[in-house]
mmCIF file of C-alpha atoms and ligand atoms in Angstrom:
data_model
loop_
_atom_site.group_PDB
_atom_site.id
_atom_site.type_symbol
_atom_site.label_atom_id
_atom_site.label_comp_id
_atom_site.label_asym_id
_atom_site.label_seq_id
_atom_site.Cartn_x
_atom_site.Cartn_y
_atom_site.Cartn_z
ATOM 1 C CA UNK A 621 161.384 141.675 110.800
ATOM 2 C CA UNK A 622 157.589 140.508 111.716
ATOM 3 C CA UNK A 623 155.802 144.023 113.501
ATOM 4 C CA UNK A 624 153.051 144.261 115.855
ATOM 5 C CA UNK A 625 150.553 147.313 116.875
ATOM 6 C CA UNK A 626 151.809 148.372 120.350
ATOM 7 C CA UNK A 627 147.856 148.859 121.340
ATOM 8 C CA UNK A 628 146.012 151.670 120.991
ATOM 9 C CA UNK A 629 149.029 153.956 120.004
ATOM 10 C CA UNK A 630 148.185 152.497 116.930
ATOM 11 C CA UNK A 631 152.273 152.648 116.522
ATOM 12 C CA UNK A 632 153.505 149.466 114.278
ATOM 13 C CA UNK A 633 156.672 148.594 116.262
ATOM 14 C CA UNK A 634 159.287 145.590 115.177
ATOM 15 C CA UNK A 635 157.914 142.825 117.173
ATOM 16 C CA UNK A 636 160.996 142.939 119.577
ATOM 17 C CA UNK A 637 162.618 146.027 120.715
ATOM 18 C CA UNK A 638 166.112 146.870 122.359
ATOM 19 C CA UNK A 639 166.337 148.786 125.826
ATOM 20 C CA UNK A 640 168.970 151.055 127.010
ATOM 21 C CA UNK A 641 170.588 150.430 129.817
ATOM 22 C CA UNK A 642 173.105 148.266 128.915
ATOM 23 C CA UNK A 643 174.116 150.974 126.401
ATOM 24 C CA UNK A 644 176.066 152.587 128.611
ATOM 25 C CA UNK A 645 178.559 149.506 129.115
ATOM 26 C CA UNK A 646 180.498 149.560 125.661
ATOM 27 C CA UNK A 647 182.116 152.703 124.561
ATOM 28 C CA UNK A 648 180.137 155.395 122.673
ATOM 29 C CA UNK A 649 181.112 154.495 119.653
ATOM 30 C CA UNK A 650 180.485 150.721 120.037
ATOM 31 C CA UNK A 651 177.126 151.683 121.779
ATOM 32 C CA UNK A 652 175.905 154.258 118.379
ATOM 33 C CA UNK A 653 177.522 150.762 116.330
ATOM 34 C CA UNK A 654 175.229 148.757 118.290
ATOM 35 C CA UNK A 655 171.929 150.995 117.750
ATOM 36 C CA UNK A 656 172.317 151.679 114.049
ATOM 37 C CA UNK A 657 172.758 147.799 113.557
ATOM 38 C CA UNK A 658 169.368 146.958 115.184
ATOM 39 C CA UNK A 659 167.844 149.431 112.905
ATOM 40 C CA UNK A 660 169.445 148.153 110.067
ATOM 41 C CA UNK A 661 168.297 144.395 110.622
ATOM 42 C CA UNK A 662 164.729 145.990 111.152
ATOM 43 C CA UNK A 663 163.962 147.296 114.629
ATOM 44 C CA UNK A 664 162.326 150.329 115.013
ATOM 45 C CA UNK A 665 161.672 150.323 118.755
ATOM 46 C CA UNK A 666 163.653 151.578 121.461
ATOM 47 C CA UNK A 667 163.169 152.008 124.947
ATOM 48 C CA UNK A 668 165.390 153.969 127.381
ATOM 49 C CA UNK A 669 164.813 156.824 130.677
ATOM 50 C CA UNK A 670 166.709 159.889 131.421
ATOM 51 C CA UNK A 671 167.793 157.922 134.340
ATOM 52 C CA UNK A 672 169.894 155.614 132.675
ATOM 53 C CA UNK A 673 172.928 157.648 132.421
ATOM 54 C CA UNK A 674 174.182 158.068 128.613
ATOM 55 C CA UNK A 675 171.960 156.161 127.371
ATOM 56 C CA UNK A 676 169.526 158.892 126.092
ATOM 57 C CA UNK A 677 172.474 160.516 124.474
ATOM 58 C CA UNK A 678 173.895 157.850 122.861
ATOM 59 C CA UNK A 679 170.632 156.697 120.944
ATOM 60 C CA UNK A 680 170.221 160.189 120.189
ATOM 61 C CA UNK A 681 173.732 160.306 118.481
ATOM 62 C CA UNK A 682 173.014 156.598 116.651
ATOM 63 C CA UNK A 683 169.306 157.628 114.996
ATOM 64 C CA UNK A 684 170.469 161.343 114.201
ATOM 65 C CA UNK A 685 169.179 161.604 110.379
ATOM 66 C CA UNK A 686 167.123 158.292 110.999
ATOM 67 C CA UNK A 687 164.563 159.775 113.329
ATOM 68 C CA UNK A 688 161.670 159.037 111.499
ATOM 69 C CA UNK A 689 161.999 155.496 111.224
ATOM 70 C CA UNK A 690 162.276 154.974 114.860
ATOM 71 C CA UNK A 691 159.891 154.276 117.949
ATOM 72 C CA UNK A 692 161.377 156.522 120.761
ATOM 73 C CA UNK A 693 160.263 155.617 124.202
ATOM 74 C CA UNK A 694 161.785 157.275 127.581
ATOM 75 C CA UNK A 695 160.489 157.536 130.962
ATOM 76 C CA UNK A 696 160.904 160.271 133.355
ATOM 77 C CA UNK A 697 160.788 159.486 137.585
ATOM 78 C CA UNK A 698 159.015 162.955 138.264
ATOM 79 C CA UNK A 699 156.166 162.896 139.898
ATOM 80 C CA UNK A 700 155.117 166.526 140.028
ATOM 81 C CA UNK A 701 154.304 168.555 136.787
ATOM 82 C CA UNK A 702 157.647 170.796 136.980
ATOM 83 C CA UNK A 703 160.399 168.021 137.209
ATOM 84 C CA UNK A 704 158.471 165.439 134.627
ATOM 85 C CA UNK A 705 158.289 168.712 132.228
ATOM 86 C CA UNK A 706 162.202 169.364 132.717
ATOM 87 C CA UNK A 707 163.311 166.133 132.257
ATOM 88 C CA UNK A 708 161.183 166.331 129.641
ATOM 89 C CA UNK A 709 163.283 169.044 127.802
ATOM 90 C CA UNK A 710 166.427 167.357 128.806
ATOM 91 C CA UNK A 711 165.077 163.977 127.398
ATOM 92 C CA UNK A 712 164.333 165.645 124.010
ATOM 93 C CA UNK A 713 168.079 167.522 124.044
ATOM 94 C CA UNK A 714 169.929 164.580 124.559
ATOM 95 C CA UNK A 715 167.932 162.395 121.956
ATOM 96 C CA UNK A 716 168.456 165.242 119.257
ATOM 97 C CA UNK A 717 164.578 165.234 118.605
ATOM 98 C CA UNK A 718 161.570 167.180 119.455
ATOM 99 C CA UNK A 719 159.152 164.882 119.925
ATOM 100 C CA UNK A 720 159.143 161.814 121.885
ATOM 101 C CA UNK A 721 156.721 158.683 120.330
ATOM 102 C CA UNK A 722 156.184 157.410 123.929
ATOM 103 C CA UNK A 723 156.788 159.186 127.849
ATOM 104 C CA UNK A 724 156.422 157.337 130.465
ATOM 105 C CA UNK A 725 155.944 157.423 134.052
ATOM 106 C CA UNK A 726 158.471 155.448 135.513
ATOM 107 C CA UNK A 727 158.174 153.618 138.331
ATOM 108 C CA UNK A 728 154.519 154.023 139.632
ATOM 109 C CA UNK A 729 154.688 151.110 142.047
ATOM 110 C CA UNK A 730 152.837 152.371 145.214
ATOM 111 C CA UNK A 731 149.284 154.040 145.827
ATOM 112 C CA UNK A 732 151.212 157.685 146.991
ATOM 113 C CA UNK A 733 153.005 157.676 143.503
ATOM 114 C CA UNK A 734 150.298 157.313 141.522
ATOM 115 C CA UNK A 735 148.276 159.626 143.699
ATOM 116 C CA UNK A 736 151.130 162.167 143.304
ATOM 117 C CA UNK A 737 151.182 161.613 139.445
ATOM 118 C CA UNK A 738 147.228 161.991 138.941
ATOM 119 C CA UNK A 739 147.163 164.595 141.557
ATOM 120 C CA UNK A 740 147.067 168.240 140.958
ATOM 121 C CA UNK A 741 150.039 169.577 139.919
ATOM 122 C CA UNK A 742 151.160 166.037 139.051
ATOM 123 C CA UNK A 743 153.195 164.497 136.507
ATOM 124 C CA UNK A 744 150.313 163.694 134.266
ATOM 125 C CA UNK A 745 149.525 167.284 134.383
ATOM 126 C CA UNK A 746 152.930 167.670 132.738
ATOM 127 C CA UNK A 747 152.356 164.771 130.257
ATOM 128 C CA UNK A 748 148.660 166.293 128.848
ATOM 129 C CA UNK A 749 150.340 169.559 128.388
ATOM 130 C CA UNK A 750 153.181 168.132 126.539
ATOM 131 C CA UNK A 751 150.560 165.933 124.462
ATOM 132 C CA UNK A 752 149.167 168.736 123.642
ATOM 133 C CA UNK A 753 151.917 170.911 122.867
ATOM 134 C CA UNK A 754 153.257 167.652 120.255
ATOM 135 C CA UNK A 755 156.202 167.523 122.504
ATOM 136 C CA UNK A 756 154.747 163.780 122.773
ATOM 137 C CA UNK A 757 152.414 161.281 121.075
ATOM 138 C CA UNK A 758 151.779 158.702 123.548
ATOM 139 C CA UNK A 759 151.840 158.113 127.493
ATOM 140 C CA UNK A 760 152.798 155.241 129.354
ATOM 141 C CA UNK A 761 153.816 153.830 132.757
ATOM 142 C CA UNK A 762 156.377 151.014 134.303
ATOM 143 C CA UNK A 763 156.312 149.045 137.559
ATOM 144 C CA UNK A 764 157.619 146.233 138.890
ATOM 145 C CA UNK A 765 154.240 146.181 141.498
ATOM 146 C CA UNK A 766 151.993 143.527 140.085
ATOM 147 C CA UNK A 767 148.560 144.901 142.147
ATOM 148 C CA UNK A 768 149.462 148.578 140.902
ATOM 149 C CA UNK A 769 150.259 148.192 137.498
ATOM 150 C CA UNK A 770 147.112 146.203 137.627
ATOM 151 C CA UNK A 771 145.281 149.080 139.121
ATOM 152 C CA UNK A 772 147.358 151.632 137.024
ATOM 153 C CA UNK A 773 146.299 149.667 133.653
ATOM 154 C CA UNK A 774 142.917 149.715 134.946
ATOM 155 C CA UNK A 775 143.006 153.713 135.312
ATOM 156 C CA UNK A 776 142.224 154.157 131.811
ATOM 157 C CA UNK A 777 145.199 157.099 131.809
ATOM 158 C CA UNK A 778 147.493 155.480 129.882
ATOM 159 C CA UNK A 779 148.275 153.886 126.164
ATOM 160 C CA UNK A 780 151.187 151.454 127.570
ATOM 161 C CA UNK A 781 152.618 149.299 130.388
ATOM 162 C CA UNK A 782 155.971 148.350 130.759
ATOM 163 C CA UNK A 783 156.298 145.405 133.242
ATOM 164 C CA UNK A 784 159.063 142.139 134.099
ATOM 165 C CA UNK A 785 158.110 139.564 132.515
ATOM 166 C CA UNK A 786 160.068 136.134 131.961
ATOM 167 C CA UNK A 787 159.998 132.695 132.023
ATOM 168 C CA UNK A 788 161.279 132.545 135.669
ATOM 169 C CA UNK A 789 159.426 135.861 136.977
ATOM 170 C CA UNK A 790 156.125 135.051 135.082
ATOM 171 C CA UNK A 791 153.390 137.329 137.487
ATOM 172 C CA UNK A 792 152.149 139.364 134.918
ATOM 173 C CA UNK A 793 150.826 136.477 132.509
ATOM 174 C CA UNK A 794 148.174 135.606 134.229
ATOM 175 C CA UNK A 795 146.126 138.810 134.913
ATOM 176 C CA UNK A 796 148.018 141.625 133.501
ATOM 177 C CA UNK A 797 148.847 141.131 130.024
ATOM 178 C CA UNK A 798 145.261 140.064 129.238
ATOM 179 C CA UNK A 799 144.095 142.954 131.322
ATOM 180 C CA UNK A 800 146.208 145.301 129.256
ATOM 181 C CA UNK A 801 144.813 143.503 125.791
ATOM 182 C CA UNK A 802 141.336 143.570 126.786
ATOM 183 C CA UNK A 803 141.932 147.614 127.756
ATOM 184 C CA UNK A 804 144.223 147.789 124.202
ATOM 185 C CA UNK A 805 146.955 148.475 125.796
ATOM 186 C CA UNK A 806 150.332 148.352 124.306
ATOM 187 C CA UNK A 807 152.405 145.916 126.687
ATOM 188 C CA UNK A 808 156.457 145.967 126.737
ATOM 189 C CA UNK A 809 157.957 143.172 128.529
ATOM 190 C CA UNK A 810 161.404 144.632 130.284
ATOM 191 C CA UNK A 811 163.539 142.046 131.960
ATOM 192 C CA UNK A 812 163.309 139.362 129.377
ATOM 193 C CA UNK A 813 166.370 137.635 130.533
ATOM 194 C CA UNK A 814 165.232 138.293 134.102
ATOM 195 C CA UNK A 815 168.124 140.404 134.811
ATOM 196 C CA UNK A 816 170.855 138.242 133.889
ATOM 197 C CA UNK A 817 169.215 134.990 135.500
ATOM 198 C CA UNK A 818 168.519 133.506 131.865
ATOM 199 C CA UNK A 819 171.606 133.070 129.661
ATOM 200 C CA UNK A 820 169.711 130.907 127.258
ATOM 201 C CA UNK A 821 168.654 133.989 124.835
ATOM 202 C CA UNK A 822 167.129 131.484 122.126
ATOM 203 C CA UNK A 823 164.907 130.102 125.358
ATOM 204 C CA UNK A 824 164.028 133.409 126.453
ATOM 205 C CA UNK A 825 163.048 135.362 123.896
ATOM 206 C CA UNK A 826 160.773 132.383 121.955
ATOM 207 C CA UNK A 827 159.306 132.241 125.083
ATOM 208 C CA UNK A 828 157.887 135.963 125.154
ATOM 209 C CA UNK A 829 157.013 135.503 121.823
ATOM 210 C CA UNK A 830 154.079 133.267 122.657
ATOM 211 C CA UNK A 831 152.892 136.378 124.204
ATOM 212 C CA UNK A 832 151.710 137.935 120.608
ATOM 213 C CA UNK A 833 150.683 141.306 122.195
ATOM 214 C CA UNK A 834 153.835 141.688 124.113
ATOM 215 C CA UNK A 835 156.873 143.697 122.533
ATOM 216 C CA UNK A 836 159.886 142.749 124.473
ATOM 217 C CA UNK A 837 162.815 144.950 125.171
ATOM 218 C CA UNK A 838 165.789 142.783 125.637
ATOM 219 C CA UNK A 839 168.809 145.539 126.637
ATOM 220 C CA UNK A 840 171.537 144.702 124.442
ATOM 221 C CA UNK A 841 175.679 145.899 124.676
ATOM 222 C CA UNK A 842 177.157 144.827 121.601
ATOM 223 C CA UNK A 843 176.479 143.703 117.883
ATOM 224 C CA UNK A 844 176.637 140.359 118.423
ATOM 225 C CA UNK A 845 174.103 140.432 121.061
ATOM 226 C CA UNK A 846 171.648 142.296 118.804
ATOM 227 C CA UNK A 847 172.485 139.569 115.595
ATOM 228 C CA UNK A 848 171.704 136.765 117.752
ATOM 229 C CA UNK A 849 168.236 137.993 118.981
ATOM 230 C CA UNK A 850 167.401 138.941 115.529
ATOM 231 C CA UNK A 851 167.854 135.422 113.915
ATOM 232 C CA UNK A 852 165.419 133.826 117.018
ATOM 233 C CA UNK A 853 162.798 136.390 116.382
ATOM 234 C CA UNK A 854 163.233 135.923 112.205
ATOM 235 C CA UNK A 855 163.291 132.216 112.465
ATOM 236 C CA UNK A 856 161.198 130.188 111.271
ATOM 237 C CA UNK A 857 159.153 128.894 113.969
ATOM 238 C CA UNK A 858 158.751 130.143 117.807
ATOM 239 C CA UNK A 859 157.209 127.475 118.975
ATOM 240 C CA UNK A 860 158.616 125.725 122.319
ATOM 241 C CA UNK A 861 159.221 122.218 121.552
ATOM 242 C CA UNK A 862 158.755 119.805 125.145
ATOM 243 C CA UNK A 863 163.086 120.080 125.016
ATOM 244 C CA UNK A 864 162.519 123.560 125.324
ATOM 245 C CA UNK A 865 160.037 122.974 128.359
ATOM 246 C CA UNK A 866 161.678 120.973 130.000
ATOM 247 C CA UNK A 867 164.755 123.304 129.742
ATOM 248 C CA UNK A 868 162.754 126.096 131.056
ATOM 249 C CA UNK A 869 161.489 124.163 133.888
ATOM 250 C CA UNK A 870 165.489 123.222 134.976
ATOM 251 C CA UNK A 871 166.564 127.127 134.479
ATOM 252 C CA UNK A 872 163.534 127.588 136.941
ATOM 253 C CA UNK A 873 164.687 125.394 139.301
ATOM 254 C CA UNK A 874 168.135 126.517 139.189
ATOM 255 C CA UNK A 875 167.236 130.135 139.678
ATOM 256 C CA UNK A 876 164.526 129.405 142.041
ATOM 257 C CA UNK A 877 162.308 131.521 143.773
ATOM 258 C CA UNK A 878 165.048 133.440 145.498
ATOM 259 C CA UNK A 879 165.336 136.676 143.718
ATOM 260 C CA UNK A 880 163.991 140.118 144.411
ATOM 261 C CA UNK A 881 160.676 141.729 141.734
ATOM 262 C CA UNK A 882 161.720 144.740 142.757
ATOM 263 C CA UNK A 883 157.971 145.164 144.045
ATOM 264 C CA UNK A 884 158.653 147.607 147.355
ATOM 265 C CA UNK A 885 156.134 145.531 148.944
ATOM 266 C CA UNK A 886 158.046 145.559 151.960
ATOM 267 C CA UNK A 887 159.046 148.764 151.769
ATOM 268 C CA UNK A 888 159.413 150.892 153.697
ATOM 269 C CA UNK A 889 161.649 149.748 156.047
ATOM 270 C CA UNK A 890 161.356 151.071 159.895
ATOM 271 C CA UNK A 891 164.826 151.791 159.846
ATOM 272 C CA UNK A 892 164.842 152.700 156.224
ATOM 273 C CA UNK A 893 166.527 150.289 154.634
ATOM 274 C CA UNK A 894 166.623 150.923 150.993
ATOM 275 C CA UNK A 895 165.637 147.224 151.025
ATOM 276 C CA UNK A 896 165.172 147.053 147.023
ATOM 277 C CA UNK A 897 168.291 148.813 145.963
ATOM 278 C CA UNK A 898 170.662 146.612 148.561
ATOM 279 C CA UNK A 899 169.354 143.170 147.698
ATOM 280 C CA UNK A 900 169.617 144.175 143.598
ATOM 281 C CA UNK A 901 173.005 145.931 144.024
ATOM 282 C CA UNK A 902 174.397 142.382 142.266
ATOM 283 C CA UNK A 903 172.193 142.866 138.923
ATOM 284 C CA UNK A 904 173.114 146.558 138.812
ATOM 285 C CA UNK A 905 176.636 145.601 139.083
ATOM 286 C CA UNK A 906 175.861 143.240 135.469
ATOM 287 C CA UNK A 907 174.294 146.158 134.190
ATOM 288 C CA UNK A 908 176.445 149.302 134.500
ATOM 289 C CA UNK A 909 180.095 149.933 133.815
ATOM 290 C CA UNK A 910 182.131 149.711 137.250
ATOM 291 C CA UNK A 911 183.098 153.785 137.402
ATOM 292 C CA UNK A 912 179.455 154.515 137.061
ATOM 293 C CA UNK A 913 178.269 151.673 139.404
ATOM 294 C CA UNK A 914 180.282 153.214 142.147
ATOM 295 C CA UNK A 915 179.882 156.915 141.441
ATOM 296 C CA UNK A 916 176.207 156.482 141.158
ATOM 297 C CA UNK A 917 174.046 157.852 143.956
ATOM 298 C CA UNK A 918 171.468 154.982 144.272
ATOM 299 C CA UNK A 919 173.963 152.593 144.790
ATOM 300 C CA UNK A 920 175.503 154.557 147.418
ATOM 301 C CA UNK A 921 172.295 155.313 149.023
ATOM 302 C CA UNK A 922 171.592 151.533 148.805
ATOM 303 C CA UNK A 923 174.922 150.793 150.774
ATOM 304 C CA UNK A 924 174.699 153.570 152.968
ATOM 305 C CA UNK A 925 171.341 152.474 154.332
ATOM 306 C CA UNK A 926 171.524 148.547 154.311
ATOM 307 C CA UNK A 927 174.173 149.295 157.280
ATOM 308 C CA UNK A 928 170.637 150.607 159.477
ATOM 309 C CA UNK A 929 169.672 147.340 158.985
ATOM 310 C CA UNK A 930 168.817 146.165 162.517
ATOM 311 C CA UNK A 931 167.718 142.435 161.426
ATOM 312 C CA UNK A 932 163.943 142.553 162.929
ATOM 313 C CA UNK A 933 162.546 141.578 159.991
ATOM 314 C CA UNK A 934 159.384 143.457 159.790
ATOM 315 C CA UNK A 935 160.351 143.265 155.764
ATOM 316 C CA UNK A 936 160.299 139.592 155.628
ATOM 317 C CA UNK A 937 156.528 139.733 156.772
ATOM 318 C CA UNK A 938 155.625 142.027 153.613
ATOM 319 C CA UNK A 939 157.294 140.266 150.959
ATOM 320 C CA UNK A 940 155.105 138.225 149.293
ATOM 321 C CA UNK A 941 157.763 136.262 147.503
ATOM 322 C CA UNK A 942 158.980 134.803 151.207
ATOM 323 C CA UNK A 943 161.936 136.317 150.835
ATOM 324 C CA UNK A 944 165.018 135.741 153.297
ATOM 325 C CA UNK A 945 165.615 139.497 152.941
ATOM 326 C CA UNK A 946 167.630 140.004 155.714
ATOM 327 C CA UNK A 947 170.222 137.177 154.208
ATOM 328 C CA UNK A 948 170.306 138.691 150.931
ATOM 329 C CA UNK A 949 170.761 142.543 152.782
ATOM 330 C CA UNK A 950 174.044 140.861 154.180
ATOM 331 C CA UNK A 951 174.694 138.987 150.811
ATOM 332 C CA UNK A 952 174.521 142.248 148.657
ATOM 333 C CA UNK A 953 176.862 143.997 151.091
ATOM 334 C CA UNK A 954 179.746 141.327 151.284
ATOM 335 C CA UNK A 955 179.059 141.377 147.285
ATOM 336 C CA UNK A 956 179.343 144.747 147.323
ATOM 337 C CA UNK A 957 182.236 144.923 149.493
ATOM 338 C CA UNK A 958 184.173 142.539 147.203
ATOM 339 C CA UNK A 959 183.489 144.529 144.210
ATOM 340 C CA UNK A 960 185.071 147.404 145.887
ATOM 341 C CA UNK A 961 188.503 145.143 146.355
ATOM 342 C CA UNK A 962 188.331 144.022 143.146
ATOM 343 C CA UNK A 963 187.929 147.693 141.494
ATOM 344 C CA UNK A 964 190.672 148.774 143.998
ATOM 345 C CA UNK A 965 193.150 146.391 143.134
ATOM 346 C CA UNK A 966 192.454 147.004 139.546
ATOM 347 C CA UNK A 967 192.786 150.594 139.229
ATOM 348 C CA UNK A 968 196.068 150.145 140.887
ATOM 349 C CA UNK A 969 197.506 147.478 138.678
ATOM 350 C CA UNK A 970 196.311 150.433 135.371
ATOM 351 C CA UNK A 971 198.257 152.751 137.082
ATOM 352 C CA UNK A 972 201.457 150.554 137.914
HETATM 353 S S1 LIG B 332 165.227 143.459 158.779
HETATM 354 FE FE1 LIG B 332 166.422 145.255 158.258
HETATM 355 S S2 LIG B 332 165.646 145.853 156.265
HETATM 356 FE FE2 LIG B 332 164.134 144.485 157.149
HETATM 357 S S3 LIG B 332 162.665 145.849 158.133
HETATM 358 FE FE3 LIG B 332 164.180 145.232 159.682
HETATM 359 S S4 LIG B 332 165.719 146.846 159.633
HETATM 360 FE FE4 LIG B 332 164.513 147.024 157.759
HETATM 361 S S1 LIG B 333 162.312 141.868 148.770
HETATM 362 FE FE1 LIG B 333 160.329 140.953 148.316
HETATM 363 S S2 LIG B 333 158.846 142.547 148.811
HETATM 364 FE FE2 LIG B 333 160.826 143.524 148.740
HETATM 365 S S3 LIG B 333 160.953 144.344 146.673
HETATM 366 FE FE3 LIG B 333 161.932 142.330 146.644
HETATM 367 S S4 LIG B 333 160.350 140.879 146.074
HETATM 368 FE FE4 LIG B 333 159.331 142.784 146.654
#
């Protein structure tokens, strides 16, 4: 497995990683399977959050006795010093280590947040001390906001950035992964299959590799998944032959342009609308296992909410993307709704 320097954390990192979200779909013992295989074929970097359910706990159970030859990064959403530092501690429990190789601030996608973070009493209060105390080695940020990650990068607080970035949801090649390599910045591309949008692994991960600062973090579910990805990155050439352009250019047509970055640009809504959580309730849905898609307080919050909708569309003015977000509100709900059926009907046929 080829390795790259993720920036000025000087860390050597395989030069494709795995992310942890889907970890939670298989069983625990699949997920551990799934983890100790990617280190075994030769990656060393892993990227999860304390908010994505067992995830922490899992990888922690799947590099026990192997923590040395692994890249640990997790995110905390605290903003103040207090809550980043205890989910700090419960990060660190649940991976069975004490230190983490990368924290990061998760989310920082509006001026307030990063204000709150850099603020007294702020998260990166929390994150200094816990530098110091060796708790961690490195601090970095995600966002799905392309002018404040840009602005975020730019803030000289942080070793890493963790943005989307895909062949259909492209923003961030243009100013922010040079920005981040000109700064040194280690760059971690999350959404490589743009949430489920791409099936065409082969197509989506040579095309990141063109990026050759950019560590992508493809979440993977089972061993299979984790083999195939392997062979495309250890193959012999990455190169995107004009087959493979012309492929990409049909995928992005297919997709189209009608698909939420997650941004909050148009947030927040006068009626509060939990306008990002509603229109992306169908990706979660790919994402997590049905009991914990349902049980899971965003989701319900996202639900709850979308039914304040009053349809003025104040949001569709802010979205930058032209979004019709008052369709897709309506879309995600009926989506939802049917989901709901679906799970109904088959928790009664288990029981029957
Ligand atoms: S259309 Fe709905 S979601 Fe959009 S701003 Fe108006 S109330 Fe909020
Ligand atoms: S609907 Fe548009 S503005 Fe709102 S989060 Fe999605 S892409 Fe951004």
């Amino acid at each position: 497995m080829k390795t790259v320097i993720l920036g000025k954390t000087g860390l050597e990192v395989s030069r494709i990683g795995i992310g942890g979200i889907p970890l939670n779909r298989p069983s625990e013992k699949e997920a551990i399977a799934v983890v100790q295989r990617a280190l075994d074929l030769g990656i060393n970097f892993i990227d999860t959050a304390i908010g994505y359910g067992k995830s922490e706990e899992r990888i922690g159970k799947a590099v026990s006795g192997r923590r040395e030859e692994v890249v640990i990064a997790t995110k905390t959403g605290g903003r103040d010093r207090d809550t980043a530092l205890q989910h700090l501690e419960l990060s660190l429990k649940r991976l069975c280590t004490d230190y983490i190789d990368i924290w990061q601030i998760h989310g920082i996608n509006t001026v307030e947040t990063l204000e709150r973070v850099l603020g007294p009493g702020g998260a990166m209060e929390g994150a200094q001390e816990a530098l110091r105390k060796g708790k961690i080695r490195h601090i970095g940020f995600s966002s799905h906001n392309i002018d404040m990650a840009l602005k975020v990068v730019a803030s000289g607080w942080f070793e890493t950035v963790q943005f989307p970035l895909n062949f259909v949801s492209d923003e961030a090649a243009a100013d922010l992964v040079p920005l981040a390599r000109s700064l040194d910045m280690g760059f971690i591309a999350m959404k490589p299959f743009a949430g489920g949008r791409i099936r065409d692994a082969n197509l989506a991960i040579k095309y990141l590799l063109q990026f050759d600062s950019v560590v992508p973090d493809p979440g993977v579910q089972s061993v299979e998944e984790i083999e195939e990805i392997v062979d495309i990155v250890n193959s012999e050439s990455w190169g995107l032959s004009s087959q493979d352009m012309d492929r990409i250019r049909t995928i992005r047509e297919k997709v189209g342009t009608r698909f939420c970055r997650q941004c909050t640009y148009c947030m927040p809504c006068p009626q509060e609308v939990f306008i990002c959580g509603v229109v992306y309730l169908p990706i979660l849905w790919e994402l997590w296992p049905p009991d914990w898609f349902f049980n899971w307080d965003y989701v319900k919050h996202s639900v709850e909410s979308a039914k304040n909708c009053i349809k003025c569309g104040e949001c569709e003015k802010k979205c930058p993307y032209q979004l019709p977000i008052r369709d897709m509100i309506e879309e995600s709900l009926t989506f939802y709704e049917q989901k709901v059926r679906e799970y109904k009907r088959s928790m009664e046929k288990a029981s029957t």
